[in-house]
JSON list of C-alpha atoms in Angstrom, two decimals:
[
{"chain": "C", "resi": 1, "resn": "MET", "atom": "CA", "xyz": [90.44, -32.59, 73.36]},
{"chain": "C", "resi": 2, "resn": "SER", "atom": "CA", "xyz": [91.69, -35.02, 70.76]},
{"chain": "C", "resi": 3, "resn": "ILE", "atom": "CA", "xyz": [91.49, -34.21, 67.08]},
{"chain": "C", "resi": 4, "resn": "VAL", "atom": "CA", "xyz": [88.78, -36.85, 66.58]},
{"chain": "C", "resi": 5, "resn": "GLU", "atom": "CA", "xyz": [86.74, -35.55, 69.53]},
{"chain": "C", "resi": 6, "resn": "ALA", "atom": "CA", "xyz": [87.02, -32.03, 68.12]},
{"chain": "C", "resi": 7, "resn": "PHE", "atom": "CA", "xyz": [85.77, -33.32, 64.77]},
{"chain": "C", "resi": 8, "resn": "PHE", "atom": "CA", "xyz": [82.74, -35.02, 66.33]},
{"chain": "C", "resi": 9, "resn": "THR", "atom": "CA", "xyz": [81.89, -31.87, 68.29]},
{"chain": "C", "resi": 10, "resn": "LEU", "atom": "CA", "xyz": [81.99, -29.76, 65.13]},
{"chain": "C", "resi": 11, "resn": "GLU", "atom": "CA", "xyz": [80.13, -32.37, 63.12]},
{"chain": "C", "resi": 12, "resn": "GLY", "atom": "CA", "xyz": [77.37, -32.23, 65.75]},
{"chain": "C", "resi": 13, "resn": "GLN", "atom": "CA", "xyz": [77.20, -28.45, 65.50]},
{"chain": "C", "resi": 14, "resn": "VAL", "atom": "CA", "xyz": [76.87, -28.58, 61.71]},
{"chain": "C", "resi": 15, "resn": "ALA", "atom": "CA", "xyz": [74.23, -31.32, 61.95]},
{"chain": "C", "resi": 16, "resn": "GLY", "atom": "CA", "xyz": [72.35, -29.15, 64.44]},
{"chain": "C", "resi": 17, "resn": "TYR", "atom": "CA", "xyz": [71.99, -26.46, 61.80]},
{"chain": "C", "resi": 18, "resn": "ASN", "atom": "CA", "xyz": [69.70, -28.84, 59.90]},
{"chain": "C", "resi": 19, "resn": "ASP", "atom": "CA", "xyz": [67.39, -28.71, 62.91]},
{"chain": "C", "resi": 20, "resn": "TYR", "atom": "CA", "xyz": [67.70, -24.90, 63.11]},
{"chain": "C", "resi": 21, "resn": "ILE", "atom": "CA", "xyz": [69.76, -25.06, 66.30]},
{"chain": "C", "resi": 22, "resn": "ASP", "atom": "CA", "xyz": [71.80, -21.88, 66.84]},
{"chain": "C", "resi": 23, "resn": "CYS", "atom": "CA", "xyz": [71.53, -20.80, 63.19]},
{"chain": "C", "resi": 24, "resn": "THR", "atom": "CA", "xyz": [73.02, -17.35, 63.52]},
{"chain": "C", "resi": 25, "resn": "PRO", "atom": "CA", "xyz": [75.69, -15.67, 61.41]},
{"chain": "C", "resi": 26, "resn": "GLU", "atom": "CA", "xyz": [77.93, -15.52, 64.49]},
{"chain": "C", "resi": 27, "resn": "SER", "atom": "CA", "xyz": [77.53, -19.25, 65.11]},
{"chain": "C", "resi": 28, "resn": "PHE", "atom": "CA", "xyz": [78.29, -20.05, 61.48]},
{"chain": "C", "resi": 29, "resn": "LYS", "atom": "CA", "xyz": [81.45, -17.93, 61.59]},
{"chain": "C", "resi": 30, "resn": "LYS", "atom": "CA", "xyz": [82.57, -19.49, 64.87]},
{"chain": "C", "resi": 31, "resn": "THR", "atom": "CA", "xyz": [82.00, -23.01, 63.52]},
{"chain": "C", "resi": 32, "resn": "LEU", "atom": "CA", "xyz": [83.85, -22.19, 60.30]},
{"chain": "C", "resi": 33, "resn": "GLU", "atom": "CA", "xyz": [86.79, -20.81, 62.28]},
{"chain": "C", "resi": 34, "resn": "SER", "atom": "CA", "xyz": [86.83, -23.95, 64.43]},
{"chain": "C", "resi": 35, "resn": "LEU", "atom": "CA", "xyz": [86.83, -26.13, 61.31]},
{"chain": "C", "resi": 36, "resn": "GLU", "atom": "CA", "xyz": [89.71, -24.13, 59.87]},
{"chain": "C", "resi": 37, "resn": "ASN", "atom": "CA", "xyz": [91.60, -24.58, 63.14]},
{"chain": "C", "resi": 38, "resn": "LEU", "atom": "CA", "xyz": [90.89, -28.30, 62.96]},
{"chain": "C", "resi": 39, "resn": "VAL", "atom": "CA", "xyz": [92.38, -28.41, 59.45]},
{"chain": "C", "resi": 40, "resn": "GLY", "atom": "CA", "xyz": [95.45, -26.73, 60.89]},
{"chain": "C", "resi": 41, "resn": "ARG", "atom": "CA", "xyz": [95.68, -29.38, 63.59]},
{"chain": "C", "resi": 42, "resn": "VAL", "atom": "CA", "xyz": [95.32, -32.17, 61.03]},
{"chain": "C", "resi": 43, "resn": "GLN", "atom": "CA", "xyz": [98.18, -30.68, 59.04]},
{"chain": "C", "resi": 44, "resn": "GLN", "atom": "CA", "xyz": [100.32, -29.94, 62.09]},
{"chain": "C", "resi": 45, "resn": "GLU", "atom": "CA", "xyz": [99.89, -33.45, 63.46]},
{"chain": "C", "resi": 46, "resn": "ALA", "atom": "CA", "xyz": [100.48, -34.94, 59.98]},
{"chain": "C", "resi": 47, "resn": "VAL", "atom": "CA", "xyz": [97.40, -37.13, 60.24]},
{"chain": "C", "resi": 48, "resn": "PHE", "atom": "CA", "xyz": [97.46, -37.80, 56.49]},
{"chain": "C", "resi": 49, "resn": "SER", "atom": "CA", "xyz": [100.34, -38.23, 54.09]},
{"chain": "C", "resi": 50, "resn": "LYS", "atom": "CA", "xyz": [100.31, -37.73, 50.34]},
{"chain": "C", "resi": 51, "resn": "ASN", "atom": "CA", "xyz": [102.01, -41.07, 49.77]},
{"chain": "C", "resi": 52, "resn": "GLU", "atom": "CA", "xyz": [99.65, -43.20, 51.87]},
{"chain": "C", "resi": 53, "resn": "SER", "atom": "CA", "xyz": [96.82, -45.32, 50.59]},
{"chain": "C", "resi": 54, "resn": "LEU", "atom": "CA", "xyz": [93.36, -45.71, 52.05]},
{"chain": "C", "resi": 55, "resn": "LYS", "atom": "CA", "xyz": [94.40, -48.84, 53.95]},
{"chain": "C", "resi": 56, "resn": "ASP", "atom": "CA", "xyz": [97.17, -46.84, 55.65]},
{"chain": "C", "resi": 57, "resn": "ILE", "atom": "CA", "xyz": [94.75, -44.37, 57.25]},
{"chain": "C", "resi": 58, "resn": "ASP", "atom": "CA", "xyz": [93.90, -44.99, 60.88]},
{"chain": "C", "resi": 59, "resn": "THR", "atom": "CA", "xyz": [90.22, -45.98, 61.05]},
{"chain": "C", "resi": 60, "resn": "ASN", "atom": "CA", "xyz": [89.64, -43.33, 63.73]},
{"chain": "C", "resi": 61, "resn": "HIS", "atom": "CA", "xyz": [90.85, -40.66, 61.30]},
{"chain": "C", "resi": 62, "resn": "MET", "atom": "CA", "xyz": [88.67, -41.63, 58.32]},
{"chain": "C", "resi": 63, "resn": "LYS", "atom": "CA", "xyz": [85.95, -39.15, 59.20]},
{"chain": "C", "resi": 64, "resn": "LEU", "atom": "CA", "xyz": [88.46, -36.32, 59.14]},
{"chain": "C", "resi": 65, "resn": "LEU", "atom": "CA", "xyz": [88.39, -36.61, 55.35]},
{"chain": "C", "resi": 66, "resn": "LEU", "atom": "CA", "xyz": [84.92, -35.03, 55.57]},
{"chain": "C", "resi": 67, "resn": "ILE", "atom": "CA", "xyz": [86.15, -31.72, 56.96]},
{"chain": "C", "resi": 68, "resn": "PRO", "atom": "CA", "xyz": [85.97, -29.93, 53.56]},
{"chain": "C", "resi": 69, "resn": "CYS", "atom": "CA", "xyz": [82.32, -31.04, 53.25]},
{"chain": "C", "resi": 70, "resn": "LEU", "atom": "CA", "xyz": [81.52, -29.63, 56.68]},
{"chain": "C", "resi": 71, "resn": "GLU", "atom": "CA", "xyz": [83.23, -26.36, 55.76]},
{"chain": "C", "resi": 72, "resn": "ALA", "atom": "CA", "xyz": [81.21, -26.17, 52.55]},
{"chain": "C", "resi": 73, "resn": "ASP", "atom": "CA", "xyz": [77.99, -26.93, 54.44]},
{"chain": "C", "resi": 74, "resn": "VAL", "atom": "CA", "xyz": [78.58, -24.04, 56.85]},
{"chain": "C", "resi": 75, "resn": "LEU", "atom": "CA", "xyz": [79.60, -21.66, 54.06]},
{"chain": "C", "resi": 76, "resn": "TYR", "atom": "CA", "xyz": [76.46, -22.54, 52.13]},
{"chain": "C", "resi": 77, "resn": "ARG", "atom": "CA", "xyz": [74.35, -21.34, 55.07]},
{"chain": "C", "resi": 78, "resn": "MET", "atom": "CA", "xyz": [76.07, -17.96, 55.31]},
{"chain": "C", "resi": 79, "resn": "MET", "atom": "CA", "xyz": [74.20, -15.19, 53.53]},
{"chain": "C", "resi": 80, "resn": "ASP", "atom": "CA", "xyz": [76.76, -12.38, 53.61]},
{"chain": "C", "resi": 81, "resn": "ASP", "atom": "CA", "xyz": [78.60, -11.87, 50.31]},
{"chain": "C", "resi": 82, "resn": "ARG", "atom": "CA", "xyz": [76.61, -14.72, 48.80]},
{"chain": "C", "resi": 83, "resn": "PRO", "atom": "CA", "xyz": [78.47, -15.09, 45.47]},
{"chain": "C", "resi": 84, "resn": "GLU", "atom": "CA", "xyz": [81.80, -15.41, 47.29]},
{"chain": "C", "resi": 85, "resn": "ARG", "atom": "CA", "xyz": [80.36, -17.93, 49.77]},
{"chain": "C", "resi": 86, "resn": "VAL", "atom": "CA", "xyz": [79.05, -20.11, 46.93]},
{"chain": "C", "resi": 87, "resn": "ARG", "atom": "CA", "xyz": [82.45, -19.93, 45.20]},
{"chain": "C", "resi": 88, "resn": "GLN", "atom": "CA", "xyz": [84.17, -20.99, 48.42]},
{"chain": "C", "resi": 89, "resn": "CYS", "atom": "CA", "xyz": [81.70, -23.90, 48.80]},
{"chain": "C", "resi": 90, "resn": "HIS", "atom": "CA", "xyz": [82.63, -25.04, 45.33]},
{"chain": "C", "resi": 91, "resn": "VAL", "atom": "CA", "xyz": [86.33, -24.97, 46.25]},
{"chain": "C", "resi": 92, "resn": "TYR", "atom": "CA", "xyz": [85.77, -27.06, 49.39]},
{"chain": "C", "resi": 93, "resn": "TYR", "atom": "CA", "xyz": [83.64, -29.63, 47.57]},
{"chain": "C", "resi": 94, "resn": "LEU", "atom": "CA", "xyz": [86.31, -29.93, 44.88]},
{"chain": "C", "resi": 95, "resn": "GLU", "atom": "CA", "xyz": [88.94, -30.39, 47.60]},
{"chain": "C", "resi": 96, "resn": "PHE", "atom": "CA", "xyz": [86.87, -33.24, 49.02]},
{"chain": "C", "resi": 97, "resn": "LEU", "atom": "CA", "xyz": [86.48, -34.85, 45.60]},
{"chain": "C", "resi": 98, "resn": "LYS", "atom": "CA", "xyz": [90.22, -34.59, 44.99]},
{"chain": "C", "resi": 99, "resn": "LEU", "atom": "CA", "xyz": [90.80, -36.39, 48.29]},
{"chain": "C", "resi": 100, "resn": "MET", "atom": "CA", "xyz": [88.41, -39.11, 47.21]},
{"chain": "C", "resi": 101, "resn": "LYS", "atom": "CA", "xyz": [90.24, -39.41, 43.89]},
{"chain": "C", "resi": 102, "resn": "HIS", "atom": "CA", "xyz": [93.59, -39.62, 45.69]},
{"chain": "C", "resi": 103, "resn": "TYR", "atom": "CA", "xyz": [92.31, -42.57, 47.72]},
{"chain": "C", "resi": 104, "resn": "ASN", "atom": "CA", "xyz": [90.74, -44.18, 44.62]},
{"chain": "C", "resi": 105, "resn": "LEU", "atom": "CA", "xyz": [87.21, -43.84, 45.96]},
{"chain": "C", "resi": 106, "resn": "LEU", "atom": "CA", "xyz": [85.71, -42.30, 42.82]},
{"chain": "C", "resi": 107, "resn": "GLU", "atom": "CA", "xyz": [84.29, -44.38, 40.02]},
{"chain": "C", "resi": 108, "resn": "GLU", "atom": "CA", "xyz": [85.57, -43.81, 36.49]},
{"chain": "C", "resi": 109, "resn": "GLY", "atom": "CA", "xyz": [82.57, -41.69, 35.51]},
{"chain": "C", "resi": 110, "resn": "GLN", "atom": "CA", "xyz": [82.97, -39.57, 38.62]},
{"chain": "C", "resi": 111, "resn": "GLN", "atom": "CA", "xyz": [86.65, -39.04, 37.85]},
{"chain": "C", "resi": 112, "resn": "LYS", "atom": "CA", "xyz": [85.76, -37.80, 34.37]},
{"chain": "C", "resi": 113, "resn": "LYS", "atom": "CA", "xyz": [83.21, -35.36, 35.81]},
{"chain": "C", "resi": 114, "resn": "LEU", "atom": "CA", "xyz": [85.77, -34.13, 38.31]},
{"chain": "C", "resi": 115, "resn": "LYS", "atom": "CA", "xyz": [88.11, -33.27, 35.43]},
{"chain": "C", "resi": 116, "resn": "ASP", "atom": "CA", "xyz": [85.31, -31.17, 33.89]},
{"chain": "C", "resi": 117, "resn": "PHE", "atom": "CA", "xyz": [85.15, -29.03, 37.02]}
]
């Protein structure tokens, strides 16, 4: 399965949680592990580079920038060790915002708020 196909599969699983499909702690953990493995694949295959701009990213890979948001979404649903899960969500959302800043997709006001975090 390609990296993009894997992303779409996992995105579908996370979206299914909104419709209460397979909302079990085991499913959440399995999805989170799969997302972490996907991050590993993205890094291993060097899909993104620190010195590239938004226009350099392959259009098929754009959605992969959303992986931290999907990870945060799954973590938010997990009820074990709640304070730690919320802290981890915060970290993943900040990671996403930093990516958006790197690709100059944040407005000036958003960039200032990001600094406050």
